[in-house]
Coordinates of C-alpha atoms in Angstrom, one line a residue:
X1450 CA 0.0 0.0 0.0
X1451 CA 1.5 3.6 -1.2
X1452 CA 1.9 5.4 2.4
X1453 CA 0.3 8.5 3.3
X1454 CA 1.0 11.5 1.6
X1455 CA 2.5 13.7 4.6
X1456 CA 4.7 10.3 5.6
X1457 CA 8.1 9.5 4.3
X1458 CA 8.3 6.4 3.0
X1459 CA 9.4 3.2 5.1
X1460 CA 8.3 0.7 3.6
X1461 CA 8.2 -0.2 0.8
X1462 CA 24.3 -14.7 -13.1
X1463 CA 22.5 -12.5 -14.5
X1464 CA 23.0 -10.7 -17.8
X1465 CA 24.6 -7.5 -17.3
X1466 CA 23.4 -5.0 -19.6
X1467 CA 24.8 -2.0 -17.9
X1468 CA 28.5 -0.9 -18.2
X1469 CA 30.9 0.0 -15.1
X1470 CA 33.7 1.6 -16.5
X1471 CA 32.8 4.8 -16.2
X1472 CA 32.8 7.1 -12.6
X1473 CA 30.5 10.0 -11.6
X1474 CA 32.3 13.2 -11.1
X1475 CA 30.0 12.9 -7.5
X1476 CA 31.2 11.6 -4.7
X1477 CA 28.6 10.1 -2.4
X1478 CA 28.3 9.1 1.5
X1479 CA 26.9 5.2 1.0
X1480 CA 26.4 5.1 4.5
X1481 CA 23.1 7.0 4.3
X1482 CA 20.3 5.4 5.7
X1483 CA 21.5 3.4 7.9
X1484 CA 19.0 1.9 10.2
X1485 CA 19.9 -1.8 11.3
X1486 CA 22.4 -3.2 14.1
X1487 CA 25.5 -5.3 13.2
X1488 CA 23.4 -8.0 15.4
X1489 CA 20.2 -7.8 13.1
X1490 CA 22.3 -7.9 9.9
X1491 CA 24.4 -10.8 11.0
X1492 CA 20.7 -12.2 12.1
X1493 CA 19.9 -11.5 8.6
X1494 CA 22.7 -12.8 6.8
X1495 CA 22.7 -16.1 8.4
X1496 CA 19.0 -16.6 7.8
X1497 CA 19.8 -15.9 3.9
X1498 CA 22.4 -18.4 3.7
X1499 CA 22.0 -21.3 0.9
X1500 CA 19.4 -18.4 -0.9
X1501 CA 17.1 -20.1 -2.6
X1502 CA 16.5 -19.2 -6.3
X1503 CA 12.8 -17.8 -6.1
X1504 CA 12.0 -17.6 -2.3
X1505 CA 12.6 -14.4 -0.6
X1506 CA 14.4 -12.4 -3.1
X1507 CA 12.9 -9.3 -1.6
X1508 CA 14.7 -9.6 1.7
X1509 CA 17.7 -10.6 -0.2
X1510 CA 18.0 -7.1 -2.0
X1511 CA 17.1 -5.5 1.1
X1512 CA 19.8 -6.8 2.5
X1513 CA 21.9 -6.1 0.2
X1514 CA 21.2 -2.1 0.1
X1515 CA 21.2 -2.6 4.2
X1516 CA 24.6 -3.9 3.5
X1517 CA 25.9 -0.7 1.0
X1518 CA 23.8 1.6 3.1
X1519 CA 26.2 1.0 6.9
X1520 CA 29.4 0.3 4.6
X1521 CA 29.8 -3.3 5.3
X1522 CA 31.5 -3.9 1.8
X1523 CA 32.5 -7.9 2.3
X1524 CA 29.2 -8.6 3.5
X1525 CA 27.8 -6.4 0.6
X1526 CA 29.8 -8.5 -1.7
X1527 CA 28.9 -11.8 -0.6
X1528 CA 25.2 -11.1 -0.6
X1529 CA 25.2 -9.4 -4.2
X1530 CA 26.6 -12.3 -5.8
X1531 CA 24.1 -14.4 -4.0
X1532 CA 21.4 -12.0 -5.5
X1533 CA 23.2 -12.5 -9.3
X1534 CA 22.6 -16.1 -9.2
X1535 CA 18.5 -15.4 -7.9
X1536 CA 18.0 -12.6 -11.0
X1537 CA 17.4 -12.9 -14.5
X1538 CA 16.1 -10.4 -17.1
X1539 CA 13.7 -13.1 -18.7
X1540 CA 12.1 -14.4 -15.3
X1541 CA 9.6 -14.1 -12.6
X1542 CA 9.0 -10.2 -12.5
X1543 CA 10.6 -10.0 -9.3
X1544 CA 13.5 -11.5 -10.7
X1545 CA 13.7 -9.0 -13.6
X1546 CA 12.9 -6.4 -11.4
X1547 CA 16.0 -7.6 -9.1
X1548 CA 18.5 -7.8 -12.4
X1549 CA 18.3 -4.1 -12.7
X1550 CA 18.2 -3.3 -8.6
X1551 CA 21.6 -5.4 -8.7
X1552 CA 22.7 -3.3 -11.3
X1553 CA 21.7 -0.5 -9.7
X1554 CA 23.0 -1.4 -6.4
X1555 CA 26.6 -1.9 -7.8
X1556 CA 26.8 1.0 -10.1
X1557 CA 26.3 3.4 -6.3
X1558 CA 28.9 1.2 -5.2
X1559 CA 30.9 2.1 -7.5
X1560 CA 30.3 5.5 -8.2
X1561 CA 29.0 5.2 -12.2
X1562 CA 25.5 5.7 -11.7
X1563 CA 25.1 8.8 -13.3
X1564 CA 27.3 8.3 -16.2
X1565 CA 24.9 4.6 -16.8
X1566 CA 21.7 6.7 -16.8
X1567 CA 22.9 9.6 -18.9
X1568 CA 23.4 6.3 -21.2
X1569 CA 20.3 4.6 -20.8
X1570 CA 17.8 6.5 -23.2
X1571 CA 13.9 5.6 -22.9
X1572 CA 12.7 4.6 -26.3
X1573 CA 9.4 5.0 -25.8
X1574 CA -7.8 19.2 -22.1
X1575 CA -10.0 18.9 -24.4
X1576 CA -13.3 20.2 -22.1
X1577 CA -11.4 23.5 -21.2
X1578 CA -10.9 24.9 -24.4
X1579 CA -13.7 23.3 -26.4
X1580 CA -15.5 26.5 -27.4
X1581 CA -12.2 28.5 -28.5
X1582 CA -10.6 29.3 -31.6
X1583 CA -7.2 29.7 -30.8
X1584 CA -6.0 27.1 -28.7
X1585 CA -2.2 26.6 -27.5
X1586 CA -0.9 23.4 -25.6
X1587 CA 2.4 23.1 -23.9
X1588 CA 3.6 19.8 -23.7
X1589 CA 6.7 19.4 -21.3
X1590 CA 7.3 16.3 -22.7
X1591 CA 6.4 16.2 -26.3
X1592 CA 8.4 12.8 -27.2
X1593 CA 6.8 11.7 -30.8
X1594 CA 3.6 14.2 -30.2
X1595 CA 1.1 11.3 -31.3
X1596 CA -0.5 11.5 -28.0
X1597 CA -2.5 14.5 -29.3
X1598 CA -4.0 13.0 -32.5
X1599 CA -7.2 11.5 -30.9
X1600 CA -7.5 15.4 -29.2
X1601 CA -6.9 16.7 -32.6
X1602 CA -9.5 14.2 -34.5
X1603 CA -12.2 15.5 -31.8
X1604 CA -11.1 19.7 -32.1
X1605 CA -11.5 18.7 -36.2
X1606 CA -14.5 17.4 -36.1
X1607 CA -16.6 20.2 -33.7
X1608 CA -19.9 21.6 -35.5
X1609 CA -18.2 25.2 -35.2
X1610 CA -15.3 24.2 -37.4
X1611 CA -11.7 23.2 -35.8
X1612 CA -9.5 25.5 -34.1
X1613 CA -6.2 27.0 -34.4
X1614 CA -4.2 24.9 -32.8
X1615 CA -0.5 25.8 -31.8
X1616 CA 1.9 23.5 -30.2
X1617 CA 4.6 23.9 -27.8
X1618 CA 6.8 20.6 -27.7
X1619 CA 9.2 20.3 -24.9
X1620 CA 12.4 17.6 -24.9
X1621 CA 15.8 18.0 -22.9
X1622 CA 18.4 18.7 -25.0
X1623 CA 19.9 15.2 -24.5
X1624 CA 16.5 13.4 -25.2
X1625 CA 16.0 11.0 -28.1
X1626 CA 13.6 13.0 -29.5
X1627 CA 15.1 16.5 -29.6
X1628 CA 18.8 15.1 -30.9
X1629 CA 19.2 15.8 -34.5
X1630 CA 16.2 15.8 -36.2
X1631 CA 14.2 14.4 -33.4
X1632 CA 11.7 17.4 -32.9
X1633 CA 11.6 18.1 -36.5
X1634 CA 10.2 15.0 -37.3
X1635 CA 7.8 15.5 -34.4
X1636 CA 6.8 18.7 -36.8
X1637 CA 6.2 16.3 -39.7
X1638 CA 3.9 14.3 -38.0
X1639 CA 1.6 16.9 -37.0
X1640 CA 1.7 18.5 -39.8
X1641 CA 0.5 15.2 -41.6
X1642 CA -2.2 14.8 -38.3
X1643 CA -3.2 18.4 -40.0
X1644 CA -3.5 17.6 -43.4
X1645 CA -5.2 14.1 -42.6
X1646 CA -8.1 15.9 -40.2
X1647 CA -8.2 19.0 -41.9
X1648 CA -6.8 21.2 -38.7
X1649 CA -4.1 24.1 -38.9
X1650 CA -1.9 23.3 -36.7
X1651 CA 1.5 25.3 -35.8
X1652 CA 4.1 23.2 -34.1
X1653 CA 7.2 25.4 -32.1
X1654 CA 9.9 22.5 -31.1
X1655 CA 11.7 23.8 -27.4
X1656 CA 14.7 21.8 -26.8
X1657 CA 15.4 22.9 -23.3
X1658 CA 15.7 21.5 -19.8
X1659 CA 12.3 22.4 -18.1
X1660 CA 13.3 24.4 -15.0
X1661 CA 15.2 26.2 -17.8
X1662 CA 12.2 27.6 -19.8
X1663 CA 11.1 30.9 -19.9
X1664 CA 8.0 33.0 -20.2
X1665 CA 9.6 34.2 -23.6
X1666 CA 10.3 30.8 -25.0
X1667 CA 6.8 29.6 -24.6
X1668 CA 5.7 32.5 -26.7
X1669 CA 2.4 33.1 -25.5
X1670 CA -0.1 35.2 -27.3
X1671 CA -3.1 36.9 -26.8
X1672 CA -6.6 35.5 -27.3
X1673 CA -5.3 32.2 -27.3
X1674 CA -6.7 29.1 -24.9
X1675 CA -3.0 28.2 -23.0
X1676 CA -3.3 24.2 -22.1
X1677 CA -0.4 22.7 -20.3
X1678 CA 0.4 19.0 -19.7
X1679 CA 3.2 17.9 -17.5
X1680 CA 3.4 14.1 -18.5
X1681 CA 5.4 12.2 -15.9
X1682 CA 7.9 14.7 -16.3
X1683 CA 7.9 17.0 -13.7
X1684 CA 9.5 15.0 -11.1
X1685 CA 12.6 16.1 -12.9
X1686 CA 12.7 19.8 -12.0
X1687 CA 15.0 20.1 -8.3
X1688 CA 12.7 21.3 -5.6
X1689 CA 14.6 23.0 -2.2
X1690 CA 15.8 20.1 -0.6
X1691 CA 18.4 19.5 -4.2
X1692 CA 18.9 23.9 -4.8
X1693 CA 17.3 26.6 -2.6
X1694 CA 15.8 28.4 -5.5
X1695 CA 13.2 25.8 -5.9
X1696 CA 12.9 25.4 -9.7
X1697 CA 10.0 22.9 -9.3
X1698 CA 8.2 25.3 -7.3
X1699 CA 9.5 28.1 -9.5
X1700 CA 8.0 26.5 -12.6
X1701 CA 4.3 25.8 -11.4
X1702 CA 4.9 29.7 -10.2
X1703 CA 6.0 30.7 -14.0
X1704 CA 3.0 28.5 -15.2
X1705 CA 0.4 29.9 -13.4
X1706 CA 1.2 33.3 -14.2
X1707 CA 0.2 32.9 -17.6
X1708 CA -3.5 31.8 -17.0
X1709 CA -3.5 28.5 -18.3
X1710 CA -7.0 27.2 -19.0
X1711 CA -6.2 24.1 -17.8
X1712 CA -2.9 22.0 -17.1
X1713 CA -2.9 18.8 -16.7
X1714 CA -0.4 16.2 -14.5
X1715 CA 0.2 12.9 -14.3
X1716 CA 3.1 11.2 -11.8
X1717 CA 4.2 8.2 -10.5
X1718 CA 2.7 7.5 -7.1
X1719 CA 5.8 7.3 -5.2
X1720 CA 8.0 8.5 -2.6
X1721 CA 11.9 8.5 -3.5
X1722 CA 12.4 12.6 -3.3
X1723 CA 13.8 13.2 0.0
X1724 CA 14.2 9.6 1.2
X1725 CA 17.2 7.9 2.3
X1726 CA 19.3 5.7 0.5
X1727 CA 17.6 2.1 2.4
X1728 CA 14.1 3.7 2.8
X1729 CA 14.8 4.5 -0.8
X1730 CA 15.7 1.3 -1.9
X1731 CA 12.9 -0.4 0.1
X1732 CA 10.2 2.5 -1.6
X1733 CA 11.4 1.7 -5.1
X1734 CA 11.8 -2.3 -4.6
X1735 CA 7.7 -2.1 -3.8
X1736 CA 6.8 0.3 -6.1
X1737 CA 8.5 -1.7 -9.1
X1738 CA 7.5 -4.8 -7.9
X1739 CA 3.8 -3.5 -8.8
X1740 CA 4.8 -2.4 -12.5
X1741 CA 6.8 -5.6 -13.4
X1742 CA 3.8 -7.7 -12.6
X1743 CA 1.4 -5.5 -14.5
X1744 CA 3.5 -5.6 -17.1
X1745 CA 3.3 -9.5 -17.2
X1746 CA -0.5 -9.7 -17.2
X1747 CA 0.0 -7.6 -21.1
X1748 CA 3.1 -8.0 -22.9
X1749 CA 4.5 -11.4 -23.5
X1750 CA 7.9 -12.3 -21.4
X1751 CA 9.4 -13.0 -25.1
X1752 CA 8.1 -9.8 -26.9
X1753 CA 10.7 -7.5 -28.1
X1754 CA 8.5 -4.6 -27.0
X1755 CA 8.8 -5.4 -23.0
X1756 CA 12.8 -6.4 -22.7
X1757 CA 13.2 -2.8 -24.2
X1758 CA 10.4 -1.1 -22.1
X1759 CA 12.0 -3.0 -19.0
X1760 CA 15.9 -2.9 -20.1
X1761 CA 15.9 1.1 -21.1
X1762 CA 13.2 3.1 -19.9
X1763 CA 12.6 1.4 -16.2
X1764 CA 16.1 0.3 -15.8
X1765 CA 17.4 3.9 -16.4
X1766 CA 14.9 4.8 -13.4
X1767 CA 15.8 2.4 -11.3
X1768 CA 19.5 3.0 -11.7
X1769 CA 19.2 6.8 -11.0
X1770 CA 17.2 6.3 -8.3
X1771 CA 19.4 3.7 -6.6
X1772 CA 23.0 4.6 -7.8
X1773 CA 23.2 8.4 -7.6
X1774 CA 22.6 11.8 -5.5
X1775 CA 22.3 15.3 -5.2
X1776 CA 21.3 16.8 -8.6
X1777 CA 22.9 13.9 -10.3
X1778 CA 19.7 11.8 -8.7
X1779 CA 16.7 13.6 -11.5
X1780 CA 14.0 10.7 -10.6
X1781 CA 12.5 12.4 -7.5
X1782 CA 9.4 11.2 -7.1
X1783 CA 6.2 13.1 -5.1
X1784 CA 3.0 11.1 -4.0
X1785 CA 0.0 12.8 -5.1
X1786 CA -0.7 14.4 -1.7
X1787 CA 2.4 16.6 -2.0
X1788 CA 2.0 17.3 -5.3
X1789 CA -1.5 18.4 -4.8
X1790 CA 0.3 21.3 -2.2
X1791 CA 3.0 22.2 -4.5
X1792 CA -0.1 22.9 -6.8
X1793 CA -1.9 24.4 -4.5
X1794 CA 0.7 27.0 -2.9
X1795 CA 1.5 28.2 -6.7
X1796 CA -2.5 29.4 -6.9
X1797 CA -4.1 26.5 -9.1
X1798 CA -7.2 25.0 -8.5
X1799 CA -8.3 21.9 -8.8
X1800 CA -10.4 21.0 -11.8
X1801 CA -13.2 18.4 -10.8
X1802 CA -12.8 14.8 -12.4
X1803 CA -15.1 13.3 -15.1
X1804 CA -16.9 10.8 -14.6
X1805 CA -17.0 10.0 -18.3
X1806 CA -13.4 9.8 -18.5
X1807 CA -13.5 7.5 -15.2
X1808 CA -16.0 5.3 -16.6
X1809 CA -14.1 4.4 -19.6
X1810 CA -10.8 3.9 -18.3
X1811 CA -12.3 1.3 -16.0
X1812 CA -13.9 -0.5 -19.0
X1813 CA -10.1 -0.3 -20.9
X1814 CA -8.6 -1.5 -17.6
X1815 CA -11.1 -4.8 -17.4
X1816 CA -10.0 -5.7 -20.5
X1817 CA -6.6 -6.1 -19.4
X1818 CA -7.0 -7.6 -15.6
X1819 CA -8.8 -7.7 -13.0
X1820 CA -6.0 -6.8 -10.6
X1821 CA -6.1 -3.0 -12.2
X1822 CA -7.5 -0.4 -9.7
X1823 CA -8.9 3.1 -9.9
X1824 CA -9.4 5.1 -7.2
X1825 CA -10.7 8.7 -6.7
X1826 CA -8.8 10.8 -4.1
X1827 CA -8.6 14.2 -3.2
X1828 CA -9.2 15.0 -6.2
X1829 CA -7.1 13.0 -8.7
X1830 CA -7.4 9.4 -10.1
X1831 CA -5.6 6.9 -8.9
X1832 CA -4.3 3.8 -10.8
X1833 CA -3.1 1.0 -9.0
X1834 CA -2.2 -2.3 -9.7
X1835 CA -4.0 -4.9 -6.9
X1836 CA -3.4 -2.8 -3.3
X1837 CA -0.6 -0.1 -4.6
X1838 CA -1.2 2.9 -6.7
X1839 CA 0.8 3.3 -9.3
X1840 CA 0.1 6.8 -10.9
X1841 CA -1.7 9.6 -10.5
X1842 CA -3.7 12.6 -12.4
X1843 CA -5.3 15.7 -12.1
X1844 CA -6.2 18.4 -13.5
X1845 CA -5.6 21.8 -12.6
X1846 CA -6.6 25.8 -13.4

């Protein structure tokens, strides 16, 4: 069960894909989190002895970042190789869960996290503004921008005629998609969305960190309907306990004062952004637990698709979660409770749910499994997978 939202978390051979020749440039303490005496670990460590290959593997890692986390190296080393033999990127989803927590664990160990997930690269509103003419969305994460084409279809087909439609497409400069041609070929493909549905669209490609954009760069004009999606992105920007400016803070702030119509957010429902190292570990072992299994009940364990979902976008997650700190350490995730605060303190409102919308993403999730949840709290919708939320959205003005 995710914990509460003003709580800090506490709970919750293989085939090495990742290389460990590399260092970060950041030193790190890898004694944080401590929270175990020598006579409970050695408790622990005799209990694991003779690991079996699928029993326990949980406790196993735990131990393992218990280990790294007071600085007890040998015994850290004796129990990682024990969890190499019990992982495997094609098993249980525990065990391909624990292939990339091993990685994970070693690459802090050693000091390469950061440079691993700088390699890793992930390969993978309409009610507010249906009466205007001019509408413009901000996407902070605009990737291959076919996630607006159903939107787009609907603004195309209103009895009034379709809008104006402007896009603002967001990518980091180091992103898959903004590299090279990356965002012009997002360009192309809403141009052809435009041609196909008969809708002018303008697309305006930002390749820019987020807490580095500027009121300037977004360009925002008069008489225009401003929607803003932060799609599992925001997490990224520092808040005060990384820099003292705030930039996550900062940005809603920035946001806001342009009078958005609407902006939308969706997040992970977890709790690694001011955790320590074990509680971390523990927080992000759960959490992932959740995804691999969902992950099992739709995508075949031999499908191309899932070994590159699971090896490159969670993987790099998991590793920067695990491995690194300071502002190295960009996955900082918020549960929904804080999020809603951060929202909150910058002005926004909270738009109310649909129950359209909730009705049909319950009917999609059916289809899949019955271990799917969604949940309404506090104003956002919650989905879960059997008794822990996965991710969360709301809407917000």
């Amino acid at each position: 069960m995710a914990p509460d939202a003003d709580d800090e978390a506490t709970t919750t051979s293989s085939e090495p894909f990742l290389g460990r020749s590399h260092r970060s440039e950041s030193p790190r303490d890898s004694r944080i989190g401590s929270s175990s005496s020598f006579g409970q670990a050695h408790i622990e460590k005799r209990l694991l002895h003779g690991f079996p290959h699928n029993t326990n593997l949980k406790q196993l890692l735990i131990a393992c970042a218990r280990a790294l986390s007071e600085n007890k190296q040998n015994e850290f080393e004796e129990l990682i190789e024990q969890a190499r033999s019990a992982v495997s990127i094609s098993g249980e989803p525990i065990q391909r869960l624990g292939a990339y927590l091993v990685e994970g664990l070693v690459a802090r160990k050693e000091l390469s996290g950061t440079n691993i997930y700088r390699a890793l690269k992930c390969n993978q509103p309409d009610k507010a503004c249906k009466n205007e003419d001019h509408i413009h969305i901000v996407d902070f994460q605009i990737a291959q921008g076919t996630q607006w084409m159903t939107l787009l279809q609907a603004l195309a087909a209103r009895p009034s005629g379709p809008p104006h439609v402007r896009i603002t497409g967001i990518d980091d400069p180091v992103s898959k998609y903004a590299r090279g041609d990356g965002l012009a070929a997002v360009g192309r493909r809403l141009q052809a969305i435009s041609e196909k549905f008969n809708i002018p669209i303008e697309f305006h490609p930002v390749p820019v960190f987020a807490p580095d954009i500027t009121r300037a760069m977004l360009d925002v004009r008069p008489g225009e309907a401003l929607a803003v999606n932060f799609p599992l992105q925001l997490h990224h920007t520092p808040d005060e306990s990384v820099d003292v400016s705030n930039p996550r803070d900062g940005l809603l702030r920035m946001i806001k004062s342009l009078s958005p119509k609407v902006v939308t957010l969706v997040e992970q429902e977890s709790n690694t952004n001011t955790a320590p190292f074990l509680t971390r570990f523990v927080e992000t072992l759960d959490y992932y637990s959740a995804i691999f299994e969902s992950i099992d009940v739709t995508m075949a364990r031999d499908k191309k698709e899932r070994i590159s979902v699971e090896q490159q976008c969670l993987a790099r997650d998991i590793v920067n979660i695990i491995a690194c700190e300071g502002k190295e350490r960009v996955e900082r995730h918020e549960l929904f409770g804080k999020w809603r605060l951060r929202f909150m303190m910058a002005g926004f409102q909270q738009f109310p749910l649909s129950s359209y919308v909730n009705s049909v993403i319950r009917g999609l999730l059916r289809r899949y499994s019955e271990h799917y949840t969604l949940l309404e709290k506090d104003g956002a919708m919650l989905l879960g997978w059997k008794d822990r939320n996965l991710v969360s959205a709301s809407a917000w003005h």
